[in-house]
Coordinates of C-alpha atoms in Angstrom, one line a residue:
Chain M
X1 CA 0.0 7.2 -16.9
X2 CA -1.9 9.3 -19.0
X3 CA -5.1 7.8 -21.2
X4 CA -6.3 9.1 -24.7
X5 CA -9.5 10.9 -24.3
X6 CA -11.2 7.4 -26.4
X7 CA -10.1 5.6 -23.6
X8 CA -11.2 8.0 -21.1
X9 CA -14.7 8.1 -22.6
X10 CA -15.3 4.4 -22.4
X11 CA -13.7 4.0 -19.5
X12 CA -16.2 5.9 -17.7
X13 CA -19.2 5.1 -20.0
X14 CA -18.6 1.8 -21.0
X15 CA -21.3 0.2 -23.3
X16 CA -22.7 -2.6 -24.0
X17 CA -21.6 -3.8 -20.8
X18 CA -22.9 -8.0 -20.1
X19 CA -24.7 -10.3 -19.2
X20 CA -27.1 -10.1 -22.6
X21 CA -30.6 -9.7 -22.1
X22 CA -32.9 -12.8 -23.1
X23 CA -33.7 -12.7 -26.3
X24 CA -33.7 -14.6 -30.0
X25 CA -30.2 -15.9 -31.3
X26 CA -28.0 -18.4 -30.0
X27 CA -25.1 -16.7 -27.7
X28 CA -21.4 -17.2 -28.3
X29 CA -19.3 -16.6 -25.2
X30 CA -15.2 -16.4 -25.2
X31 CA -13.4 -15.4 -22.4
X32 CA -9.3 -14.6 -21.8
X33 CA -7.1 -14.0 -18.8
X34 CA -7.6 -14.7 -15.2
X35 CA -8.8 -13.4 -12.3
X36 CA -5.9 -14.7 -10.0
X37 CA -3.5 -13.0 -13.0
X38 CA -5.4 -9.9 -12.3
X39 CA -7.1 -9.5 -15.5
X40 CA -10.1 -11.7 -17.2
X41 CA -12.7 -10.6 -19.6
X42 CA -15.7 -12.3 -21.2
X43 CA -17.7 -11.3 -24.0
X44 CA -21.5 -12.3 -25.3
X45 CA -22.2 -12.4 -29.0
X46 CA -25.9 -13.3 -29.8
X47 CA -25.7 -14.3 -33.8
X48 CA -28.7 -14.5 -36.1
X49 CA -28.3 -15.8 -39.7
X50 CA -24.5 -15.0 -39.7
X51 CA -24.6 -11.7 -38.2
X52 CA -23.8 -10.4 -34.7
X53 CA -26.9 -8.7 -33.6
X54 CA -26.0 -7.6 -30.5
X55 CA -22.6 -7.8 -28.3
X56 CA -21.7 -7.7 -24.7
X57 CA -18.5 -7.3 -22.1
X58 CA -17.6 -8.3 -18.3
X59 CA -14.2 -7.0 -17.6
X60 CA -12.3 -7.1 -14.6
X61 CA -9.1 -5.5 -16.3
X62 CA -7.1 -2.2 -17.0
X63 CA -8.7 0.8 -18.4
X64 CA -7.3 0.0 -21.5
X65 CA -8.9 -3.4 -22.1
X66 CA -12.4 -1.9 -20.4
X67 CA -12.2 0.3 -23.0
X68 CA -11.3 -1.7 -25.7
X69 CA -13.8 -4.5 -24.9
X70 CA -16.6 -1.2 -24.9
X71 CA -15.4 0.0 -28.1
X72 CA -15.6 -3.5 -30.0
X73 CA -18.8 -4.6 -28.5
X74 CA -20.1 -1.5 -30.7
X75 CA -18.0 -1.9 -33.5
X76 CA -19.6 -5.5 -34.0
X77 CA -23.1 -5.2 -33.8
X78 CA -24.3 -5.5 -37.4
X79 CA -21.4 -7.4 -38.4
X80 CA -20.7 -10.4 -39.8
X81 CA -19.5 -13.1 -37.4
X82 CA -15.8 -13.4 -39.3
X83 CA -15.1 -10.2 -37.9
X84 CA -14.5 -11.5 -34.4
X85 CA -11.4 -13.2 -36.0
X86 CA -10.4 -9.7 -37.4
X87 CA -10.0 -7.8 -34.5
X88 CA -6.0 -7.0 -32.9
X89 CA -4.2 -5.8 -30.1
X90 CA -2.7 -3.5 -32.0
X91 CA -5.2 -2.3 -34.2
X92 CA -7.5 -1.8 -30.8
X93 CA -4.1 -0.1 -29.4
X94 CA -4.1 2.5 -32.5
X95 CA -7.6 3.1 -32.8
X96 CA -7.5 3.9 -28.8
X97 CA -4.3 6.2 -28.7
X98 CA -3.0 3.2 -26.3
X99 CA 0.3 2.5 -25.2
X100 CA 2.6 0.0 -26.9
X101 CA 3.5 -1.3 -23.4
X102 CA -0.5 -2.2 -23.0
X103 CA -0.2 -4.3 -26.3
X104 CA 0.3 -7.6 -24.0
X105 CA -3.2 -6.6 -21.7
X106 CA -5.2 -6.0 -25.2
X107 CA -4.2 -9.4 -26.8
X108 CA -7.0 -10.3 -24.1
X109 CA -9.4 -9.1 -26.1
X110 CA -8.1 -9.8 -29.3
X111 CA -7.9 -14.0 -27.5
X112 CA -11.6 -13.6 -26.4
X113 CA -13.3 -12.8 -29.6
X114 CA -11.1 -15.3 -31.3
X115 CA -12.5 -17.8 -28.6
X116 CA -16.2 -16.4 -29.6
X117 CA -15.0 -17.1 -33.4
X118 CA -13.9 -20.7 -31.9
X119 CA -17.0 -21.4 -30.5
X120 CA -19.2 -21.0 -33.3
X121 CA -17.0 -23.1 -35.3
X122 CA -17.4 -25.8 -32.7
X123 CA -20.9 -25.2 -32.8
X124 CA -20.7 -24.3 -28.8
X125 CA -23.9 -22.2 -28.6
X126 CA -25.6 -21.1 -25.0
X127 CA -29.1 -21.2 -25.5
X128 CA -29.5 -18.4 -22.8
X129 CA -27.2 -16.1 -21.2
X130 CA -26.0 -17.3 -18.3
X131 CA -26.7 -15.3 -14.9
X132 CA -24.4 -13.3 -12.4
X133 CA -23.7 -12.8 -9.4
X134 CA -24.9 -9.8 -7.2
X135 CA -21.9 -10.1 -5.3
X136 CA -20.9 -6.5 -5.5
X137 CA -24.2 -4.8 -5.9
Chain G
X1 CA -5.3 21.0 -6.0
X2 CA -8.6 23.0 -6.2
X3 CA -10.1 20.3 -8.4
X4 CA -8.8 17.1 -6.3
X5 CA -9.8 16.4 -2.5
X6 CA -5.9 16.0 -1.4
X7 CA -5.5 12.8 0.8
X8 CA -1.6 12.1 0.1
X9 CA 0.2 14.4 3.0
X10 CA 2.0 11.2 3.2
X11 CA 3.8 11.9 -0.6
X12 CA 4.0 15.6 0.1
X13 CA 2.7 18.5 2.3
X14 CA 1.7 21.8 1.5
X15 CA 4.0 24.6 2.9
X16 CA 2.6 25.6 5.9
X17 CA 1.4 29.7 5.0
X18 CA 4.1 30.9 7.8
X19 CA 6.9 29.0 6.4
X20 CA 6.3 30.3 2.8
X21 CA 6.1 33.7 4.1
X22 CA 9.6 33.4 6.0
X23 CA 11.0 31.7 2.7
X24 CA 9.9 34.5 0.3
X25 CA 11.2 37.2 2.6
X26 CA 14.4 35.6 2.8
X27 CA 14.2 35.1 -1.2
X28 CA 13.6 38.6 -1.6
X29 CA 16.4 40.3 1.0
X30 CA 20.0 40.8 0.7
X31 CA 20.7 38.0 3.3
X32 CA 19.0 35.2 0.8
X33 CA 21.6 36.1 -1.6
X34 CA 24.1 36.0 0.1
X35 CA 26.6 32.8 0.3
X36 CA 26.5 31.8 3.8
X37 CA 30.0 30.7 3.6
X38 CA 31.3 34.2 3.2
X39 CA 32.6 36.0 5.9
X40 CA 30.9 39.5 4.9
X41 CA 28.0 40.7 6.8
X42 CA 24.6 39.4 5.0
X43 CA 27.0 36.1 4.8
X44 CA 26.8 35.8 8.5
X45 CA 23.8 36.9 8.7
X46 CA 22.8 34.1 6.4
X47 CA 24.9 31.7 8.5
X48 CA 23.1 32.8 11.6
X49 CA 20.0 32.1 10.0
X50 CA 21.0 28.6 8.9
X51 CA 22.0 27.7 12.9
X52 CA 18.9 29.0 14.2
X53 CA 17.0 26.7 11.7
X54 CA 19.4 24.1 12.6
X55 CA 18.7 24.3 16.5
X56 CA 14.9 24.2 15.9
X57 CA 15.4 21.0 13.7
X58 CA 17.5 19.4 16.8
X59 CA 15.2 20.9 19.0
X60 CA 12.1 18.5 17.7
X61 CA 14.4 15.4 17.8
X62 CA 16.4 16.1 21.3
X63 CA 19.7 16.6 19.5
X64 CA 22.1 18.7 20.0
X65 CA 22.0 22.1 17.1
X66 CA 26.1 20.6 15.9
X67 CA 24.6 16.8 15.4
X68 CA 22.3 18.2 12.8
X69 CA 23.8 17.9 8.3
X70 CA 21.8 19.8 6.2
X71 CA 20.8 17.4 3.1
X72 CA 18.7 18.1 0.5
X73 CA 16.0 15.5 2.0
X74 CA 15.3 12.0 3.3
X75 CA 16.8 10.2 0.3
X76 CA 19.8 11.8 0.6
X77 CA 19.9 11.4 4.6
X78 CA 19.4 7.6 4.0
X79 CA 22.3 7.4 1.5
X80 CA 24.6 9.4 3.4
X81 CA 23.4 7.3 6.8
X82 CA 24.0 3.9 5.5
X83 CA 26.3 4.2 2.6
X84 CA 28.7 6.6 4.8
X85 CA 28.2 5.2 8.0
X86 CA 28.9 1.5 6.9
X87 CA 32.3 2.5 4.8
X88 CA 33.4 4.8 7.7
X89 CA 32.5 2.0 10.5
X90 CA 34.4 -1.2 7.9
X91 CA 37.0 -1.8 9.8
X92 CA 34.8 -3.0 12.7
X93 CA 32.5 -5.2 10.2
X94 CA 30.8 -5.2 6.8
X95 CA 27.5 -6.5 7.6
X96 CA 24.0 -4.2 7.7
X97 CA 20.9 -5.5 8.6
X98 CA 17.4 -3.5 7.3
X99 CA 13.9 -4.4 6.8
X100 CA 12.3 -6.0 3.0
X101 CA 9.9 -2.8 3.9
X102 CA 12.0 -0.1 4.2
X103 CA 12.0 2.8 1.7
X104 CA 13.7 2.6 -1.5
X105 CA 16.2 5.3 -0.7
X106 CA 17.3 3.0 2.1
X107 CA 17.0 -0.4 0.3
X108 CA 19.0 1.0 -2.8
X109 CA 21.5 2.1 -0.4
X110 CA 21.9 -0.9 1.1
X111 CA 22.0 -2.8 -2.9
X112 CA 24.9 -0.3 -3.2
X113 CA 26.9 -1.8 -0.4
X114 CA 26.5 -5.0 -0.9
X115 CA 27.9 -4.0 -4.6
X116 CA 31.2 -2.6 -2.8
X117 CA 31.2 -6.5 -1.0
X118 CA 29.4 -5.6 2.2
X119 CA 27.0 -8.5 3.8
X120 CA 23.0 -7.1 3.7
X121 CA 20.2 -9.1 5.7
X122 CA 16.5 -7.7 4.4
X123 CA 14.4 -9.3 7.5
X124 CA 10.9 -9.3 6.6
X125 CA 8.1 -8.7 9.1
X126 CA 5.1 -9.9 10.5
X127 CA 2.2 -10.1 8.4
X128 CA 1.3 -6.8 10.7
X129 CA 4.3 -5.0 9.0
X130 CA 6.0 -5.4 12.8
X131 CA 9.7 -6.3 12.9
X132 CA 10.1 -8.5 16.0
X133 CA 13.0 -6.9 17.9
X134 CA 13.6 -10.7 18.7
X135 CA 14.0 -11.6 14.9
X136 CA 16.4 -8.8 14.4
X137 CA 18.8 -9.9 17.4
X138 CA 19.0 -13.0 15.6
X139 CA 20.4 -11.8 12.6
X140 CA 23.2 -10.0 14.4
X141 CA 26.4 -11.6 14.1
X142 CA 30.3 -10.7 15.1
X143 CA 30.3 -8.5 11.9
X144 CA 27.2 -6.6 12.1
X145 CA 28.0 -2.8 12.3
X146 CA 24.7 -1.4 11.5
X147 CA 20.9 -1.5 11.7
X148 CA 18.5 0.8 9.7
X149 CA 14.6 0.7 10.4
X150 CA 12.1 3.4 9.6
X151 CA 10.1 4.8 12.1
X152 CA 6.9 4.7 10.4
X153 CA 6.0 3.0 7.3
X154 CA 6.0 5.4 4.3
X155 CA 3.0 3.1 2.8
X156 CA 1.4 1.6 5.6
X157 CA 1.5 3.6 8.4
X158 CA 3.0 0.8 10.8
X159 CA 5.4 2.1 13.7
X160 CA 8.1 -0.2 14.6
X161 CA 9.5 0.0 17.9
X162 CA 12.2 2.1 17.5
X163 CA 12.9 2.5 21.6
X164 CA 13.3 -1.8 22.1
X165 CA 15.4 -1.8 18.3
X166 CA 17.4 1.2 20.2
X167 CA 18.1 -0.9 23.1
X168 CA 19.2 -4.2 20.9
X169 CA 21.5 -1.9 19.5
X170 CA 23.0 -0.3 21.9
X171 CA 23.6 -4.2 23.7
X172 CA 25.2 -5.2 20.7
X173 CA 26.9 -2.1 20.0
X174 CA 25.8 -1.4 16.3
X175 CA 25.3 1.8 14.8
X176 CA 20.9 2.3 14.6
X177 CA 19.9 4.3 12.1
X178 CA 16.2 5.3 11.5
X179 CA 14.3 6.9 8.5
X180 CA 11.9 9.6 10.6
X181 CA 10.3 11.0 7.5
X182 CA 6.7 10.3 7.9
X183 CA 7.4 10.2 12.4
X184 CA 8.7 13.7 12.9
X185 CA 5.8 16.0 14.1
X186 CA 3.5 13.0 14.1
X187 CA 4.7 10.8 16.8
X188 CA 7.4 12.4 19.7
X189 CA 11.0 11.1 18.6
X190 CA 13.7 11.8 21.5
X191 CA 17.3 10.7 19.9
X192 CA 18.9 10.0 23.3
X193 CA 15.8 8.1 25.4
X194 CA 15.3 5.9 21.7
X195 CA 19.2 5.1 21.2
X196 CA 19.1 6.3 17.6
X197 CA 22.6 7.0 15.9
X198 CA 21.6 8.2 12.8
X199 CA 18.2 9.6 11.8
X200 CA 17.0 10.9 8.9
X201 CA 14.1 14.1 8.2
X202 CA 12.7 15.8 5.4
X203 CA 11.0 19.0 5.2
X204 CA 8.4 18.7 2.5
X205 CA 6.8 15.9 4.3
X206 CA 6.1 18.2 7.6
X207 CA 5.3 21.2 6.1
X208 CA 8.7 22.4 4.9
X209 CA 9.4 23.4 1.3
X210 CA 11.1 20.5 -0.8
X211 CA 14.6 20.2 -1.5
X212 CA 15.6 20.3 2.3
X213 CA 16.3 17.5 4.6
X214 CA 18.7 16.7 7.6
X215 CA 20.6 13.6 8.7
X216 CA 21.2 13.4 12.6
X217 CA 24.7 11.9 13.7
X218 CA 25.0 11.2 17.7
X219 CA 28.0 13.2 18.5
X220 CA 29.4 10.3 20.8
X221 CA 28.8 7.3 18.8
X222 CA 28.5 8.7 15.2
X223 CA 30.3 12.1 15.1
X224 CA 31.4 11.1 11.3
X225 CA 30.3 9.1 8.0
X226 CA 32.4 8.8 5.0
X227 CA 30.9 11.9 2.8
X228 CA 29.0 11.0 -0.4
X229 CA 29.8 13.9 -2.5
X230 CA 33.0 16.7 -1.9
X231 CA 34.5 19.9 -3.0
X232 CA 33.4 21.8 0.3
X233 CA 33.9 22.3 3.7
X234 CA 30.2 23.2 4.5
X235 CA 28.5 20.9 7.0
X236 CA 32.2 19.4 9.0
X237 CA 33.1 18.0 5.3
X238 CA 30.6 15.9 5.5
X239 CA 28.1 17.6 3.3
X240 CA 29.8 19.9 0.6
X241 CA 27.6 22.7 -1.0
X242 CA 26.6 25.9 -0.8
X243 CA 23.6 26.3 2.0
X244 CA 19.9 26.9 0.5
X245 CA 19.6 29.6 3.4
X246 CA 16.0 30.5 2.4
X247 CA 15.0 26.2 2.5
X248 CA 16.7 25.3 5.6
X249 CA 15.2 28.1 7.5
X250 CA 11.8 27.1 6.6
X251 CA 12.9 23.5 7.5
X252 CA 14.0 24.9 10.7
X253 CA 10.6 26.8 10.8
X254 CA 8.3 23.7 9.9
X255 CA 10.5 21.7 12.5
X256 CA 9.0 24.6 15.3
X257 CA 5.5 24.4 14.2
X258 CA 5.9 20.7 14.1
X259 CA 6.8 20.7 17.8
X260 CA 4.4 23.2 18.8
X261 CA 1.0 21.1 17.4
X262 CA 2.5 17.7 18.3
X263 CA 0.1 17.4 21.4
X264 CA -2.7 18.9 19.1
X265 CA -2.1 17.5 15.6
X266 CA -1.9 13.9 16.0
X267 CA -4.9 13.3 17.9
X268 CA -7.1 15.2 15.8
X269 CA -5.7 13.4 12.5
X270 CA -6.3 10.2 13.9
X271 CA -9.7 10.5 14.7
X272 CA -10.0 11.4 10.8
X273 CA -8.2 8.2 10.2
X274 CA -10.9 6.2 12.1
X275 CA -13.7 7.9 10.8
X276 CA -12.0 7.4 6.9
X277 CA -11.8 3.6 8.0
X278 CA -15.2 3.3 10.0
X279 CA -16.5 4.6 6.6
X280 CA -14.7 2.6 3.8
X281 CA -14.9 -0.9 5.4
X282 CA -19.2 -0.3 5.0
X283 CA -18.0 -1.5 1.9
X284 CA -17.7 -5.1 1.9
X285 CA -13.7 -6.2 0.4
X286 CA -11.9 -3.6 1.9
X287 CA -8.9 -4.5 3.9
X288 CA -6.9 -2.9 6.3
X289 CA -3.1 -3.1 5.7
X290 CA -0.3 -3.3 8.5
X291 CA -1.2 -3.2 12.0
X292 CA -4.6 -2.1 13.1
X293 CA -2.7 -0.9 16.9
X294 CA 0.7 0.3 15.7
X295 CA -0.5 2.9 13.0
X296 CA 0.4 6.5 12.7
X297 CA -2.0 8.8 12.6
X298 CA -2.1 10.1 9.3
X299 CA -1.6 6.6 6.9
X300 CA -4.6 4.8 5.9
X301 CA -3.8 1.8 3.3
X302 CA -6.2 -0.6 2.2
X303 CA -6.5 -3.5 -0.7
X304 CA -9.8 -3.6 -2.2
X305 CA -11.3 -7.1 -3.5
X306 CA -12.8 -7.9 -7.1
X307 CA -11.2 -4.4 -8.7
X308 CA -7.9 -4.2 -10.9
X309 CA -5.2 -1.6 -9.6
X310 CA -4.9 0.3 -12.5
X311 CA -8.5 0.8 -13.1
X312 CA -9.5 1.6 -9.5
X313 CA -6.9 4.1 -9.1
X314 CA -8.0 5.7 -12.5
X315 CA -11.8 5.4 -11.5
X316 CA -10.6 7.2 -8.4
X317 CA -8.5 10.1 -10.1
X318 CA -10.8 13.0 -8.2
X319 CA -9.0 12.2 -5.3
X320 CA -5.5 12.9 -4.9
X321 CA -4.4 9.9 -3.4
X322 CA -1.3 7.4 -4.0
X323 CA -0.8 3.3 -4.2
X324 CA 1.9 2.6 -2.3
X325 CA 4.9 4.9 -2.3
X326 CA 4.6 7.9 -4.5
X327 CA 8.2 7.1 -4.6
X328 CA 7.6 3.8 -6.4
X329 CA 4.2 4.2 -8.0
X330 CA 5.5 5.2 -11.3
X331 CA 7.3 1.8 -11.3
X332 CA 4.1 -0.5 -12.1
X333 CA 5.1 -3.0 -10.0
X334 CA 2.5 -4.2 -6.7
X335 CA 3.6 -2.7 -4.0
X336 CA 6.5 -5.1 -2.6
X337 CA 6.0 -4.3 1.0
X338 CA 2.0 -5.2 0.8
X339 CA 3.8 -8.4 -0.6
X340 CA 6.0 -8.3 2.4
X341 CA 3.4 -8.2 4.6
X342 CA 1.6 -11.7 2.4
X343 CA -0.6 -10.1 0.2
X344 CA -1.1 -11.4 -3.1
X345 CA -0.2 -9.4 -6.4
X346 CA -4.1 -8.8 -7.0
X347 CA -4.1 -7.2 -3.5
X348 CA -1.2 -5.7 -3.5
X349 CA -1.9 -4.2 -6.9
X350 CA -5.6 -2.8 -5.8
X351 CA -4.4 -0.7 -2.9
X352 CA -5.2 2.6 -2.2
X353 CA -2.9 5.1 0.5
X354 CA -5.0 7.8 1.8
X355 CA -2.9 10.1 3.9
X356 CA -3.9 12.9 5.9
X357 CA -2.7 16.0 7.2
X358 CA -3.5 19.5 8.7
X359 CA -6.3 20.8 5.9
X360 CA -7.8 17.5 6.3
X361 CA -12.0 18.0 7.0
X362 CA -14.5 15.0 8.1
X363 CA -16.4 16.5 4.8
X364 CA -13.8 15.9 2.5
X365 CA -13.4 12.5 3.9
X366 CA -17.1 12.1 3.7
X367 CA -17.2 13.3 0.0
X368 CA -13.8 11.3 -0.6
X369 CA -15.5 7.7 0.7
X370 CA -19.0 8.1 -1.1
X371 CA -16.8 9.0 -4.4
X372 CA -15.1 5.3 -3.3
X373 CA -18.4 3.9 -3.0
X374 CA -19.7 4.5 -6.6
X375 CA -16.6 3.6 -8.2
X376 CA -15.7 0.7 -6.7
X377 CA -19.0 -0.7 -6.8
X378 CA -19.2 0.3 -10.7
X379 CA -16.2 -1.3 -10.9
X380 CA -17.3 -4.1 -9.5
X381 CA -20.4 -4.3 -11.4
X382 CA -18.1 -4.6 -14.9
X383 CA -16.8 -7.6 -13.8
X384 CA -17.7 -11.1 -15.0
X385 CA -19.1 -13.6 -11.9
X386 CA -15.9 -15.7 -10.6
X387 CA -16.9 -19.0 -9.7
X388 CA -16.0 -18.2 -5.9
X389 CA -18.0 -15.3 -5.7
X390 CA -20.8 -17.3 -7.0
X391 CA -20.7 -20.0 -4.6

């Protein structure tokens, strides 16, 4: 399999990745997949007056969606919280030189943010970001 | 391979230096052109060449130099094994029993005959990767004419006991055929004390050149298979094609070195192999698979917990390693003998093959597991809390 040299890059220096710090904002969280279906990623949006201030990834997935869950987490800080609704497997899939057979893994991404999206409408706001486990450290 | 530390002998091995020096010399004289069919001079000087190599080949295996086909590798042995074997042997019975982890090359074979109406029974075995010799005489009925089992496990590692399946044959008077490919110069094989009919080699994985294999045939039980391909009398019929003279005599050569460094190779492989394990499983989630006794020297494969396949194996592309099968890893399927053996699709998915072989050093194992270390743990560290890690 070979990987674009986008995908490379956040694949082995992924930002923004999650938990989000403590800070001001309410926190939206969406997650997609599964880990006993081998993929699952959650995402942390901390919103202020309409904006995403800051954004944040856990991924236990392919290289494509690590990279594409880094690459959005910077594409949204700043921006207004209808983008989460905006983003799509395929327009992450052309913007990282991905393969069309990886289209099915990225619709995990393009799910979570839509269940961020869903969680402000529902007014389902975390107060603080929740912990994690040092399992693995 | 400068870049990469190489731990996938198992896929492929370097030419040993000796071997490519014999094979360029050949490439470069009068007797590696000529057809070793001919009957001129350089032809049967070629020929001569191609029975010396043949002899050495036989030689490692305790066969006779005329039980010996040339083939172009293992694959091609296991086709010609099964697929010839079971058409030629029909009108005694049309039923083959194999293994669910045998090698593509011998499980394709075996789809292939049971397209053309023979009976196939894929046994599958112990969560160790062990076929119980007791579980195979089970599945022998009036019509069974054959039984194909590898040696060693091409992604495990796991040595069946080809000596007791040998025996069960010979009491029930099938045909035994056994894919050697990863055994031969790692474990001592001996065709007549091990009742094997049929056995298959190939050079590249024992420091031979690719493109060159052999098939075995027992000259008493086996002497003939229905050919696979024709328009030649090379190789009894059996075989048709000109004769890579330069190949099979470093085959032939590889086969020689192979049995010279059996009582030296082996032993000093394997105590890389435990020091690779002794060193990866400090890292908790790493699991051995296939049998912890019954392990060849050179195969290592583990699943590693709370990582993705893909990723892992990405995260891990310094090292020239394989999941699974080389064979099968383009396929992006888990491997389906870890599923044989019961582990899950995560599992099976996040498993790494390290393979060793002669240029194997405890430092590159050393610099190969702390490279493991960093990734899986940053791997790890990208991955959202599961509620049963958490608890």
């Amino acid at each position: 399999m070979d990987y674009s040299p986008l995908v490379l890059e956040h694949f082995d220096h992924p930002r923004n990745v999650g938990p989000l710090p403590p800070g001001e904002g309410a926190i939206l969280r969406g997650a997609a997949g599964a880990a006993d279906q081998g993929q699952v990623i959650c995402f942390e949006i901390r919103t202020e007056s309409g904006r995403i201030e800051a954004a944040a990834f856990q991924a236990l997935a392919c290289p494509e969606v690590i990279a594409a869950c880094s690459l959005v987490t910077e594409h949204l800080q700043g921006q207004a919280l209808e983008t989460l609704g905006g983003v799509t497997a395929a327009s992450l899939a052309e913007r990282l030189g991905a393969s069309p057979a990886k289209l099915a893994q990225l619709l995990l991404v393009e799910d979570a943010l839509r269940n961020c999206w869903r969680a402000w409408e529902n007014n389902e706001l975390c107060v603080s970001p929740p912990g994690r486990s040092e399992t693995w450290q | 391979m400068a870049d990469s530390i190489y731990l996938d002998y198992a896929a492929s091995t370097p030419v040993d230096p000796d071997v490519a020096a014999r094979i360029s010399a050949l490439l470069k004289s009068q007797l590696g052109a000529a057809n070793p069919s001919a009957t001129h001079r350089p032809g049967r000087a070629a020929a001569a060449v191609i029975e010396h190599a043949r002899q050495q080949v036989a030689d490692l295996i305790g066969a006779q130099a005329g039980e010996i086909v040339w083939t172009s590798g293992a694959t091609e042995s296991d086709n010609l094994a099964i697929i010839g074997a079971a058409h030629f042997q029909q009108g005694r019975g049309r039923h083959v029993i194999t293994s669910t982890t045998e090698h593509p090359a011998v499980l394709e074979s075996c789809r292939a005959l049971e397209r053309d109406g023979f009976k196939v029974t894929y046994l599958r075995p112990d969560d160790a990767g062990l076929l119980d010799p007791d579980i195979v005489a089970a599945a022998v009925t009036a019509d069974t004419i054959l039984l194909s089992v590898m040696h060693v496990n091409n992604e495990t590692g796991v040595v069946q006991d080809i000596a007791a399946l040998g025996a069960l044959c010979r009491e029930h008077d099938l045909l035994f055929h056994v894919d050697a490919a990863q055994s031969a110069g790692r474990l001592p094989i001996d065709v007549k004390a091990q009742a094997i009919d049929l056995l298959s080699l190939s050079a590249h994985k024992m420091y031979g050149p690719k493109g060159a294999g052999a098939l075995f045939l027992d000259a008493d039980r086996c002497r003939r298979v229905e050919p696979l391909q024709f328009g030649g009398a090379q190789e009894r019929g059996l075989r048709p094609g000109t004769l890579p003279t330069h190949q099979l005599a470093g085959m032939g050569q590889a086969c020689e070195l192979a049995r010279q460094r059996l009582a030296t190779d082996p032993p000093a492989q394997a105590q890389l192999r435990d020091h690779l394990w002794s060193q990866l499983q400090t890292l908790p989630g790493v699991l051995l698979n296939g049998s912890a006794r019954q392990r060849v020297c050179h195969i290592l494969n583990v699943s590693v917990t709370g990582v993705e396949g893909e990723s892992l194996r990405l995260a891990l592309r310094e090292l020239a390693i394989s999941s699974g099968s080389a064979c099968a890893s383009d396929s992006g399927e888990p491997s389906a003998v870890l599923k044989s053996l019961g582990r899950s699709d995560q599992l099976a998915e996040a498993s790494l093959r390290f393979s060793l072989g002669r240029g194997t050093t405890m430092a590159e194992l050393d610099r190969a597991v702390a490279i493991f270390r960093r990734e899986v743990t940053r791997l790890r560290a990208l991955a959202p809390t599961l509620p049963d890690e958490a608890a």
